[in-house]
Coordinates of C-alpha atoms in Angstrom, one line a residue:
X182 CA 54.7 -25.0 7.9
X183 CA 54.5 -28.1 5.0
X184 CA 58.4 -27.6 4.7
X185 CA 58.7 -27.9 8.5
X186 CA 56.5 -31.1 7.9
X187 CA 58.2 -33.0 5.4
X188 CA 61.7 -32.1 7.4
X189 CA 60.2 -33.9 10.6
X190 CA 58.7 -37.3 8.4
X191 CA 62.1 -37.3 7.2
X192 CA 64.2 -37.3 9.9
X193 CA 61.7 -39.6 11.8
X194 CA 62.8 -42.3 9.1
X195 CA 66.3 -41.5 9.2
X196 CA 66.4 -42.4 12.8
X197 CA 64.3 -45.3 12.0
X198 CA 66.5 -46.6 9.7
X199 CA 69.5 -46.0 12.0
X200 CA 67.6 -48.0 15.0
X201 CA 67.4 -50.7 12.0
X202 CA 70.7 -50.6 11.3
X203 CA 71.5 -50.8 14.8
X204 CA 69.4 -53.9 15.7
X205 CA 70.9 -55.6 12.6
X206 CA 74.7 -54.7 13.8
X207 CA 73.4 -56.2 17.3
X208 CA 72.7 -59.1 15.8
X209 CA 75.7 -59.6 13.6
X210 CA 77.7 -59.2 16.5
X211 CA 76.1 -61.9 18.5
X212 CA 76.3 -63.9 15.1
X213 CA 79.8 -63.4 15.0
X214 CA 80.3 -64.0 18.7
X215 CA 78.6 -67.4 18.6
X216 CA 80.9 -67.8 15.5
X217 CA 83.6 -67.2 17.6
X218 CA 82.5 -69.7 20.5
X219 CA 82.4 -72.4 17.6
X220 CA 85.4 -71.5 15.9
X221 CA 87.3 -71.8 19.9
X222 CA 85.7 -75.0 20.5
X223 CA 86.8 -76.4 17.0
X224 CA 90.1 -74.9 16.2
X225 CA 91.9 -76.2 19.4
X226 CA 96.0 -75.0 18.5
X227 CA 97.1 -71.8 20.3
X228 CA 98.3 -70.0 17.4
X229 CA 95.0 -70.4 15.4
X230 CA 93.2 -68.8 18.9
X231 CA 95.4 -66.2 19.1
X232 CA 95.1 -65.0 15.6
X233 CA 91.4 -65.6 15.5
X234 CA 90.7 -63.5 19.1
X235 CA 93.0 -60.6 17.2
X236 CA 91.2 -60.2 13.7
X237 CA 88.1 -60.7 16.1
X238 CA 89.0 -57.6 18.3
X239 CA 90.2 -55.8 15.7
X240 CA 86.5 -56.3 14.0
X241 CA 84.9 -55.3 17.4
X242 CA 86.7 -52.1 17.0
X243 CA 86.0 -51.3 13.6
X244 CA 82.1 -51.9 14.8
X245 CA 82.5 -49.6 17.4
X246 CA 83.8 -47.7 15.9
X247 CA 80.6 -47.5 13.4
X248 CA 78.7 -47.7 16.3
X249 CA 80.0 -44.6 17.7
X250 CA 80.0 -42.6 14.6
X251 CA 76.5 -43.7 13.9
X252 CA 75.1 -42.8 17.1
X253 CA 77.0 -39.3 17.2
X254 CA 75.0 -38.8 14.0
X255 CA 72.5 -40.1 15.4
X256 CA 72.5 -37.7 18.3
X257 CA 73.0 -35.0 16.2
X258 CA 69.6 -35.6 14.2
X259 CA 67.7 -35.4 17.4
X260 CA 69.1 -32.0 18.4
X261 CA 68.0 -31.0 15.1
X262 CA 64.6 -33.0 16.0
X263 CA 64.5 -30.8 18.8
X264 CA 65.3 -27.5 17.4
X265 CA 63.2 -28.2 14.6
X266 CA 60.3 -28.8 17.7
X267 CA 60.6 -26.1 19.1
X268 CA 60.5 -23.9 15.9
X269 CA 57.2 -25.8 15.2
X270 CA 55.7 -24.8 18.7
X271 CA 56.6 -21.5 18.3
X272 CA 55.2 -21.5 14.1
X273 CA 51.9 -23.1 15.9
X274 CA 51.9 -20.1 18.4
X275 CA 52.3 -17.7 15.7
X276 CA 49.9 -19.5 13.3
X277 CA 47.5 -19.3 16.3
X278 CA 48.2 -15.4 17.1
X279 CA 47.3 -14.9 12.7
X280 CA 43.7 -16.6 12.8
X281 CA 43.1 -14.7 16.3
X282 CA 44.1 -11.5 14.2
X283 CA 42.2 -12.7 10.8
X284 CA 39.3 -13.1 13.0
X285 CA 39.4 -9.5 14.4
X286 CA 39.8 -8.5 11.0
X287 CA 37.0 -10.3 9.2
X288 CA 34.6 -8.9 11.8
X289 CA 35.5 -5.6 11.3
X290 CA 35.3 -6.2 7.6
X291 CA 32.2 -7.4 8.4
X292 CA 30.9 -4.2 10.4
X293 CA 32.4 -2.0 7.6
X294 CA 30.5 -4.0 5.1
X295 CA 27.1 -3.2 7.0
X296 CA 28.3 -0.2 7.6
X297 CA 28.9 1.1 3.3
X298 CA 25.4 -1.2 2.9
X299 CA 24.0 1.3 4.9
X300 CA 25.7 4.1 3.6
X301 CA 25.4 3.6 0.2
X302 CA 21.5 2.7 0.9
X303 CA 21.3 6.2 2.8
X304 CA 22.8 7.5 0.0
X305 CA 20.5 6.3 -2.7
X306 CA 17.4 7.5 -0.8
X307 CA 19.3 11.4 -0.5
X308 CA 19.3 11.5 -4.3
X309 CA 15.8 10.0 -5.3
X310 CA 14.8 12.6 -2.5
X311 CA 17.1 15.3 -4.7
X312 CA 15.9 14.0 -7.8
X313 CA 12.5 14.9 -7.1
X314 CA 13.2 17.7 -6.1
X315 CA 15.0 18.4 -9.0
X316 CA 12.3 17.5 -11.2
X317 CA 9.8 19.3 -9.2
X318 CA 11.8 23.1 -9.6
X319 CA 12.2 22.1 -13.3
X320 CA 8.3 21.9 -13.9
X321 CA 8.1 25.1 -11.8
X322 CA 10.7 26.8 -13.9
X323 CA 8.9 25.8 -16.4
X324 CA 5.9 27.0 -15.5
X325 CA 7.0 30.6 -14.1
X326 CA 8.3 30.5 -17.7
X327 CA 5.6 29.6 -19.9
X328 CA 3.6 32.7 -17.4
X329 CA 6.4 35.0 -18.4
X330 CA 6.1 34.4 -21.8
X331 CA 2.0 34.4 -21.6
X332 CA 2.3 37.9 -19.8
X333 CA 5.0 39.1 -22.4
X334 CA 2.3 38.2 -24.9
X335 CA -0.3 40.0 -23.4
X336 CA 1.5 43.2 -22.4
X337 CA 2.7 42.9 -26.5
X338 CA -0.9 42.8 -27.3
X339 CA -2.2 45.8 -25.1
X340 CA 0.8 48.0 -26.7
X341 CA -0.5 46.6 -29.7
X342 CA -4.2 47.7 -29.2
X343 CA -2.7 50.9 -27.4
X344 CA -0.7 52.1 -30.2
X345 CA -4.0 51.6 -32.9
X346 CA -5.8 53.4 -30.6
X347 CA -3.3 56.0 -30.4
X348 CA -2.9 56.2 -34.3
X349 CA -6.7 55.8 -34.5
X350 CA -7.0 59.3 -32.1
X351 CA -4.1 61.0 -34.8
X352 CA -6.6 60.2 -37.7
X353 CA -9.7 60.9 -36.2
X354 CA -8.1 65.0 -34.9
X355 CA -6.4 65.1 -38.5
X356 CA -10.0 64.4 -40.3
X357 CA -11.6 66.9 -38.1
X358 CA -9.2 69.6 -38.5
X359 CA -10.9 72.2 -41.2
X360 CA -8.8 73.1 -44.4
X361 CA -7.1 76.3 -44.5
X362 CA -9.4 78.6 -47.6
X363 CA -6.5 81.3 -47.8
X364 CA -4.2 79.7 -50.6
X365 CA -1.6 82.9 -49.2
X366 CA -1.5 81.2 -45.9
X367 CA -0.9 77.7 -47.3
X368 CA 1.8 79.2 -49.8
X369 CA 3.5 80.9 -46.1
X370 CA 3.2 77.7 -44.8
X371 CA 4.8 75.9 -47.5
X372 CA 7.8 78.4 -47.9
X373 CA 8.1 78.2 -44.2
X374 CA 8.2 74.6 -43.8
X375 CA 10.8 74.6 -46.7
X376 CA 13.1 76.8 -44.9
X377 CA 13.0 75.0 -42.0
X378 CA 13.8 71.8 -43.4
X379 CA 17.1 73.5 -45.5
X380 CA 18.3 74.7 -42.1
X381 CA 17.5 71.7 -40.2
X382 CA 20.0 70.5 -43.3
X383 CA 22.8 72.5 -43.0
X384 CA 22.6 72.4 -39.3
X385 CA 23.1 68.2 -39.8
X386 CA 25.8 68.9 -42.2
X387 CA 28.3 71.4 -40.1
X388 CA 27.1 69.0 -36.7
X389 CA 28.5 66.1 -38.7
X390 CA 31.2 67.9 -39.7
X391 CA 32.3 69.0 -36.5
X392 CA 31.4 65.4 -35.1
X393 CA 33.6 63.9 -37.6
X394 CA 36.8 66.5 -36.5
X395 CA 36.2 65.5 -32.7
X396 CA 36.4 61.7 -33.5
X397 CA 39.9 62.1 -35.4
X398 CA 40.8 64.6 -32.8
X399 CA 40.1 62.1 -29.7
X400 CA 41.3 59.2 -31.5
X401 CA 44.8 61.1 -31.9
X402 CA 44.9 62.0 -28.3
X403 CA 44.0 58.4 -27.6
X404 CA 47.4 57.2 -29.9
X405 CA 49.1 60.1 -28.3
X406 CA 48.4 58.4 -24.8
X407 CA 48.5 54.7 -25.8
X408 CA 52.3 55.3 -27.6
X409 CA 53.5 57.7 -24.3
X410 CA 52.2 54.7 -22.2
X411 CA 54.0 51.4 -24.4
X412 CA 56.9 53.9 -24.4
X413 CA 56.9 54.1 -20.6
X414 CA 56.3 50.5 -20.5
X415 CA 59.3 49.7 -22.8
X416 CA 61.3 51.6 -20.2
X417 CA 60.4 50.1 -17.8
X418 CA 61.1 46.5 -19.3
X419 CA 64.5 47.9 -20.2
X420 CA 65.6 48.8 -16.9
X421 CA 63.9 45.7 -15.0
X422 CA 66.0 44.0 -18.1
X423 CA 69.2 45.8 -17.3
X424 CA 68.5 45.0 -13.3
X425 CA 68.1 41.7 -14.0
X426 CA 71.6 41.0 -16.2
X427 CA 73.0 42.6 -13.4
X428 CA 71.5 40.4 -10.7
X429 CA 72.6 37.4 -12.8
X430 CA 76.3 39.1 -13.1
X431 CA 76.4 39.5 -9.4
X432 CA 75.2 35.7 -8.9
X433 CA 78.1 34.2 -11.6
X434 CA 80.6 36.5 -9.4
X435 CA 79.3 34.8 -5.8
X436 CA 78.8 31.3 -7.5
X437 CA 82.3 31.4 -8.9
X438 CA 83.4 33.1 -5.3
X439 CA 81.9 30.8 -3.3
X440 CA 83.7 27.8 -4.8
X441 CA 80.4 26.2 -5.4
X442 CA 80.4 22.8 -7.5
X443 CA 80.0 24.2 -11.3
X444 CA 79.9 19.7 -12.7
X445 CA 75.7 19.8 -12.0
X446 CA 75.3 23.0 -13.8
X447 CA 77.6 21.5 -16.8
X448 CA 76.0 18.1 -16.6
X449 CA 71.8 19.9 -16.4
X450 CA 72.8 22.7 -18.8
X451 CA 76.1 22.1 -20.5
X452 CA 79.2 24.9 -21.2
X453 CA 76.9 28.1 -21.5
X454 CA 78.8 32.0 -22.1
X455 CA 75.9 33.6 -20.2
X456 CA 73.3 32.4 -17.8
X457 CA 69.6 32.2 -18.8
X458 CA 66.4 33.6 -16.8
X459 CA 65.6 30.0 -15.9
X460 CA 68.6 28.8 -14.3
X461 CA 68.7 31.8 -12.0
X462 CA 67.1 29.5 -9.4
X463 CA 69.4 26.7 -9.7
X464 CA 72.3 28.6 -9.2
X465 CA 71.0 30.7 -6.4
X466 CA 69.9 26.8 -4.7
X467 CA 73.5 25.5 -5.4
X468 CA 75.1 28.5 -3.8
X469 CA 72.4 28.2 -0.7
X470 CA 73.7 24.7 -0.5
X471 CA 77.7 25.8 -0.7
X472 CA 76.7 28.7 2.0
X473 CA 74.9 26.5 4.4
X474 CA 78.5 24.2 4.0
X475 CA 80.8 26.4 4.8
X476 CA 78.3 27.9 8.0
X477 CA 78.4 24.8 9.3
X478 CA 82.4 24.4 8.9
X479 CA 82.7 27.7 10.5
X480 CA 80.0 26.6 13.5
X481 CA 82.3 23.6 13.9
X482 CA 85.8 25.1 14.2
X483 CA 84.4 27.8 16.0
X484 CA 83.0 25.0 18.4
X485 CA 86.3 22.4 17.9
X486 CA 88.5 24.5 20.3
X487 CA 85.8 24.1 23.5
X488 CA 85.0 20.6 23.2
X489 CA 85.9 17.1 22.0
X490 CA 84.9 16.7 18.1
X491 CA 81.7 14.4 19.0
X492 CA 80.5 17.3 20.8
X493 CA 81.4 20.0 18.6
X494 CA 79.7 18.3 15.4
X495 CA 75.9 17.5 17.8
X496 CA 76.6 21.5 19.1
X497 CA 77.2 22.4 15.0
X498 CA 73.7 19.9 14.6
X499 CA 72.1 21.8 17.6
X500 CA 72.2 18.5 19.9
X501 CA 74.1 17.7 23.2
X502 CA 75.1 14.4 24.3
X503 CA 72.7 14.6 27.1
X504 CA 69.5 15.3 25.1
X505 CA 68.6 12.6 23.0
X506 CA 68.1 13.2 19.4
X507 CA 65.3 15.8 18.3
X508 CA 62.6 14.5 16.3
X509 CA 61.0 16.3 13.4
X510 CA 57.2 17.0 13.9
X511 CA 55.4 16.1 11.5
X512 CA 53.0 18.8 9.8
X513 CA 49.8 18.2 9.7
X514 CA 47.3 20.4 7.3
X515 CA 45.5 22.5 8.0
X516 CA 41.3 21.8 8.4
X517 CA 39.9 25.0 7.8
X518 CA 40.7 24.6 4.1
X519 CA 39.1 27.6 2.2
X520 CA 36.9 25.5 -0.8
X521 CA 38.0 26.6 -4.8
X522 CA 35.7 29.2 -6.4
X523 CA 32.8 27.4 -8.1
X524 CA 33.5 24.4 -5.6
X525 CA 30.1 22.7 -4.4
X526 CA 30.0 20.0 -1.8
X527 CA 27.8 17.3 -3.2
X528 CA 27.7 14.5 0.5
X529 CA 23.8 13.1 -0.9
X530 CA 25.6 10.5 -3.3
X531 CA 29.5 9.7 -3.9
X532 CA 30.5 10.9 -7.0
X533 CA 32.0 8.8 -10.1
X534 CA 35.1 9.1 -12.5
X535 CA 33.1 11.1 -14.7
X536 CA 31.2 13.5 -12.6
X537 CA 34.8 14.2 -10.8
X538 CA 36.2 14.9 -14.4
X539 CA 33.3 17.5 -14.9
X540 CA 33.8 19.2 -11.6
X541 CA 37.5 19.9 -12.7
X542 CA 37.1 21.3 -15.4
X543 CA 34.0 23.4 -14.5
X544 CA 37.0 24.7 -12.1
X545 CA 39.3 25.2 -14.9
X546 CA 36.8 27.6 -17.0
X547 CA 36.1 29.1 -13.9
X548 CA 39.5 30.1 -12.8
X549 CA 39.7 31.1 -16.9
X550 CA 36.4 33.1 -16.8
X551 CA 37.9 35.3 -13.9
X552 CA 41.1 35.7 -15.0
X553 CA 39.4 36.8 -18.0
X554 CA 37.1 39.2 -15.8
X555 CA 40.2 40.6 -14.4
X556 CA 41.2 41.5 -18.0
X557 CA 38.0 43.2 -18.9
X558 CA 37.7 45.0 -15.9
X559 CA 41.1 46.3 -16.4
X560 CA 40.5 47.2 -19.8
X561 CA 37.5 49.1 -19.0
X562 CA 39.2 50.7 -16.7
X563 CA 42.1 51.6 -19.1
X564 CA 39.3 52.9 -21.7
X565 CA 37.4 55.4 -18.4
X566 CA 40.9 56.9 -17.6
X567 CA 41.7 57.2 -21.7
X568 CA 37.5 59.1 -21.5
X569 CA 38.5 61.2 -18.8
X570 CA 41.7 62.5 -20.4
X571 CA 39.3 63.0 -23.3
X572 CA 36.5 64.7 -21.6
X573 CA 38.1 68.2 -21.9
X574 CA 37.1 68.6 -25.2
X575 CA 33.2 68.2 -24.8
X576 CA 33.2 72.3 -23.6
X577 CA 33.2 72.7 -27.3
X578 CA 29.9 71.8 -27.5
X579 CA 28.3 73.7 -25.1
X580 CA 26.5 76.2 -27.4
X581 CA 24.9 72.9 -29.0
X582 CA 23.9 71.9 -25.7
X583 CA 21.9 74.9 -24.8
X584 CA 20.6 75.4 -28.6
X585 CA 18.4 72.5 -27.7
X586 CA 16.6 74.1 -24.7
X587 CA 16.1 77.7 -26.3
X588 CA 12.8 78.7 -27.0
X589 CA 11.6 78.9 -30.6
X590 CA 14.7 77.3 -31.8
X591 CA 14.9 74.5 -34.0
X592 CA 16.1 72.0 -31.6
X593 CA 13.1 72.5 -29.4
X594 CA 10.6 73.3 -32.0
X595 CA 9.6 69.5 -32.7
X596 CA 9.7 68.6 -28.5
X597 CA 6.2 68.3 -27.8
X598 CA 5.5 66.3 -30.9
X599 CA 3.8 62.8 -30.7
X600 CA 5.9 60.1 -31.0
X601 CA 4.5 58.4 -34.2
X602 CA 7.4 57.9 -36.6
X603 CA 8.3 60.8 -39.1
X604 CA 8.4 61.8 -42.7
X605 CA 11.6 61.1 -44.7
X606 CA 14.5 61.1 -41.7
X607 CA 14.9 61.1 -38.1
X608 CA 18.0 62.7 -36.2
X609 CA 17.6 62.3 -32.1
X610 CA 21.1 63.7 -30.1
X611 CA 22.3 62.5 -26.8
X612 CA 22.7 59.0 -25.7
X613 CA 21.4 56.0 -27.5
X614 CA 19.2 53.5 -25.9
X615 CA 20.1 50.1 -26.0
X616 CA 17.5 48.7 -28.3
X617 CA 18.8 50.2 -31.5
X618 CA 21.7 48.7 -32.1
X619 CA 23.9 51.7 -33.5
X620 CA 27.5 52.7 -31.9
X621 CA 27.1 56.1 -30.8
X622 CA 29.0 58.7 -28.2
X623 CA 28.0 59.2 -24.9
X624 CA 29.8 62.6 -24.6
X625 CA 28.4 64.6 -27.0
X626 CA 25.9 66.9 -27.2
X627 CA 25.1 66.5 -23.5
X628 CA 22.6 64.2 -21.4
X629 CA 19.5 62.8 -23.1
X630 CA 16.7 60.5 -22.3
X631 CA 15.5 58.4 -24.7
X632 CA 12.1 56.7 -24.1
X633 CA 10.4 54.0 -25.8
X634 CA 8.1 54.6 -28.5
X635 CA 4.2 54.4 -28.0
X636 CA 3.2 53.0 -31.4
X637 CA 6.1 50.2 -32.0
X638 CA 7.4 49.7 -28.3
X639 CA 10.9 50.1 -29.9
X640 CA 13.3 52.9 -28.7
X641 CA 13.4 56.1 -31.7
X642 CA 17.2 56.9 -30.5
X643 CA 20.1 56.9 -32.5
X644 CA 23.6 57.9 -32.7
X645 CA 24.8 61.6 -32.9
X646 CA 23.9 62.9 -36.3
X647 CA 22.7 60.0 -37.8
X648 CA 20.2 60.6 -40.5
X649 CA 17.5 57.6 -40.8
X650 CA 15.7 57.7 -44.0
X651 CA 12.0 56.1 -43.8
X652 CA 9.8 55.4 -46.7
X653 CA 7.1 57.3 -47.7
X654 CA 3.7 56.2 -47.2
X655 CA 0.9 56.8 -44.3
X656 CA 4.4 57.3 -41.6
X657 CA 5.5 60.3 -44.6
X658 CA 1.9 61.6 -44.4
X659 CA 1.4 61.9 -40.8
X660 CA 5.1 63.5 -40.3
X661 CA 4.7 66.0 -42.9
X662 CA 1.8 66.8 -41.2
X663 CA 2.9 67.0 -38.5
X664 CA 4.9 69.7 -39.2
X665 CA 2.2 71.6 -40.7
X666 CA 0.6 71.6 -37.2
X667 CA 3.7 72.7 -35.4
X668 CA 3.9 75.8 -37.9
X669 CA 0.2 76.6 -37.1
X670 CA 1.0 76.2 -33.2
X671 CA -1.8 73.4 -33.0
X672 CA -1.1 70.7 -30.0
X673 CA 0.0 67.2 -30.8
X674 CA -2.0 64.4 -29.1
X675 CA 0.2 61.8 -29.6
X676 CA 1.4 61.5 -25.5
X677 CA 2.2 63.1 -22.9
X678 CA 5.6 65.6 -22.5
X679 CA 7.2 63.1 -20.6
X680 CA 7.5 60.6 -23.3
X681 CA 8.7 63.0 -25.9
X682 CA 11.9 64.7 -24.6
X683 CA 13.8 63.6 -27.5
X684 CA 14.6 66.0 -30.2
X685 CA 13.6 65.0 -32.9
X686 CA 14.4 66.3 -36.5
X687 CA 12.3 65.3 -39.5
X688 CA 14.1 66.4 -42.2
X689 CA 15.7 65.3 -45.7
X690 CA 14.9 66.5 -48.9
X691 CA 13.1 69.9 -48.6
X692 CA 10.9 69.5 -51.7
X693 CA 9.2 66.2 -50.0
X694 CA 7.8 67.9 -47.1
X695 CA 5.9 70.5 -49.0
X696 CA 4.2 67.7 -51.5
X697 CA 3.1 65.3 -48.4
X698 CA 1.7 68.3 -46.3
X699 CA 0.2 69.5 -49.8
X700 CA -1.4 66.0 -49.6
X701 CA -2.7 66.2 -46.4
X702 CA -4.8 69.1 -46.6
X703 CA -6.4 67.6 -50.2

């Protein structure tokens, strides 16, 4: 628009100065004209006239001559005046048309302004609401956890004052219990209590024993089965491998057949002997690109012979020269997007660089985690199949499962025991609680249920023949006692039958036994 400017000033003071230069030849020529009537009333011979009206002629054409060149130029600046008018009329339309469209714009920048404002003030109000809200379920978390813990503390306590009372009973039944005056009896007692224990012994031993030959024999079926399956496996792999060369072979042959264009694969991978996993795709795209040629060529001479070329290359490109040209819709996605796993729609506040960062990587070690799930669960499943092909040898301990339940025996001679903690060992069968920390077999020597301990609240399990010596002291005392009562055929009153289904073994050393009971009775 300035450029259009300064090009009109200027050619306004061109034609200025060319209407100055006209008025100035104007007047030189009436200068020289009244020159001329002076010069024919002074020079009065013929020849002088004639030779002055010739050079003055001659100057009147030369000046017309300028004349006409000036004005053609000067005719020619105001048809570029004009033009250059009329390109200004139509810039000042234009320039008109741009405000009436930066106006229209500005407003609606305007109303979208407003509109964020009260968005973003929406927005702010949402999360002070979901802060406190927030900060409300924390303090009732909070709460419902510092009453978990007080109830925890209490229930602790109770057991507590349960299991004194409970030890308190033991003490008070063992002080009233009258001492045996037959020294014969006590001896009987003694002798019996030692043969007990020396079998309870050797039963541990051969049980370990036979334990111990189990685990080697189940961990050499599981090699067994873990070497037939890699074996499998590496068959497998060898004829997917062999498949695989072959499909590559096959796809040289047709790429070589096919006449397909061999510089790209030179230039991407350079002169190879043999083709690589990873440029399978490349070559099968190249010879998708040579077959789509040469079905086109064949489409076209196939179409060349019933129609003029045009027609035969918009039949070979699906067109006709009546329809126009087909356009491409354009795909639109989908809306009913399913949402990520661990996605969660946060439309309170807009979220920053940082939170955005967070969310995708909470994504990331999610997708991990079940990938990871996927694993485990196939692995446990792996190790249930490898425990069902392994099941088959657990008939061998059937006679040790019904031991346990025969009457008189020594598996079932200690069942109706309290459950106050024994002399110098403990050795519980069947399947281990949780609490106690010890790797143990769930498929041998049958189905137990292990309950928790009245005096500690702890679980008395363990794994299969394992032989827990305790210290001696007032827990030695009461379980040598204990089996002093069970030889007499007295009742325990440590708790009820349901609590102590666990067979329990207080063995060890048999010469300990014999001292604590010994001790007892003093």
């Amino acid at each position: 628009m300035g450029r259009l400017l300064r090009g009109r000033a200027q050619v306004q003071a061109e034609v200025e100065e060319l209407q100055e230069q006209s008025r100035a030849l104007d007047q030189q020529i009436q200068e020289w004209e009244a020159r001329i009537v002076t010069q024919t009333k002074v020079a009065m011979a013929p020849g002088f006239t004639l030779d002055q009206k010739v050079k003055i002629r001659r100057r009147i054409k030369i000046l017309e001559d300028q004349l006409d060149r000036v004005t053609c130029h000067f005719d020619v600046q105001l048809v570029r005046n004009a033009a250059l008018r009329e390109e200004l009329d139509l810039l000042r339309i234009e320039r008109n048309r741009y405000l009436n469209v930066d106006r229209k714009l500005k407003k609606e920048m305007h109303l979208l302004r407003q509109m964020v404002s009260a968005l973003i003030a929406s927005s702010t109000s949402a999360y002070a609401v979901r802060e406190e809200a927030k900060a409300k379920m924390g303090m009732l978390r909070e709460r419902a956890e510092k009453e978990v813990a007080q109830s925890d503390t209490e229930a602790q306590i109770l057991l507590r004052q349960v299991s004194h009372l409970e030890q308190l009973h033991r003490f008070l039944k063992l002080k009233n219990n009258e001492r045996q005056p037959d020294p014969a009896i006590l001896q009987e007692q003694e002798q019996r209590v030692e043969e007990r224990n020396f079998a309870e012994f050797n039963f541990i031993n051969e049980q370990n024993s036979e334990v111990h030959y189990l685990r080697e024999e189940i961990q050499e079926q599981r090699v067994d089965v873990v070497r037939a399956e890699a074996e499998q496996i590496e068959a497998q792999s060898q004829s997917l491998r062999d498949l695989l060369e072959k499909l590559k072979a096959d796809i040289q042959l047709l790429f070589t057949k096919a006449g397909c264009d061999s510089r790209i694969i030179d230039d991407l991978l350079g002169v190879r002997t043999h083709t690589r996993d990873r440029d399978v795709g490349l070559f099968l795209g190249i010879i998708e690109k040579r077959l789509v040629e040469l079905l086109m060529v064949q489409a076209f001479l196939d179409t060349k012979n019933q129609a003029s070329p045009a027609d035969a290359a918009l039949l070979v490109l699906g067109q006709s020269r009546e329809e126009p040209a087909k356009k491409m819709d354009t795909l639109q996605p989908p809306d009913n997007l399913e949402d990520p796993p661990g996605f969660v729609a946060t439309d309170s506040y807009p979220m920053s660089r940082e939170e955005l960062l967070q969310l995708v990587v909470k994504l990331v070690k999610l997708r991990e985690l079940a990938q990871e799930q996927n694993r485990k669960e196939l692995s446990e499943a792996m190790r249930k199949l490898d425990s069902a092909r392994g099941s088959g040898t657990g008939s061998v301990l059937g006679s040790t499962r019904k031991a346990s339940g025969m009457r008189g025996s020594i598996l079932s001679h200690k069942s109706s025991k309290s459950r106050g903690p024994s002399s110098a060992g403990r050795v519980t069968f069947g399947i281990p609680s949780s609490g106690t920390g010890r790797v143990s077999r769930p498929d041998t020597f049958g189905h137990h249920s292990g309950t928790a301990s009245g005096a500690h609240g702890s679980s008395l399990t363990s794994s299969v023949g394992h032989v827990t010596p305790s210290p001696g002291g007032s827990g030695g005392h009461q379980g040598s006692t204990s089996y002093v009562e069970s030889s007499r055929g007295q009742e325990s009153f440590g708790g009820d039958p349901e609590r102590t289904t666990e067979s329990e073994l207080s063995g060890g050393p048999a010469s300990s036994a014999p001292k604590d009971s010994s001790q007892g009775y003093d």
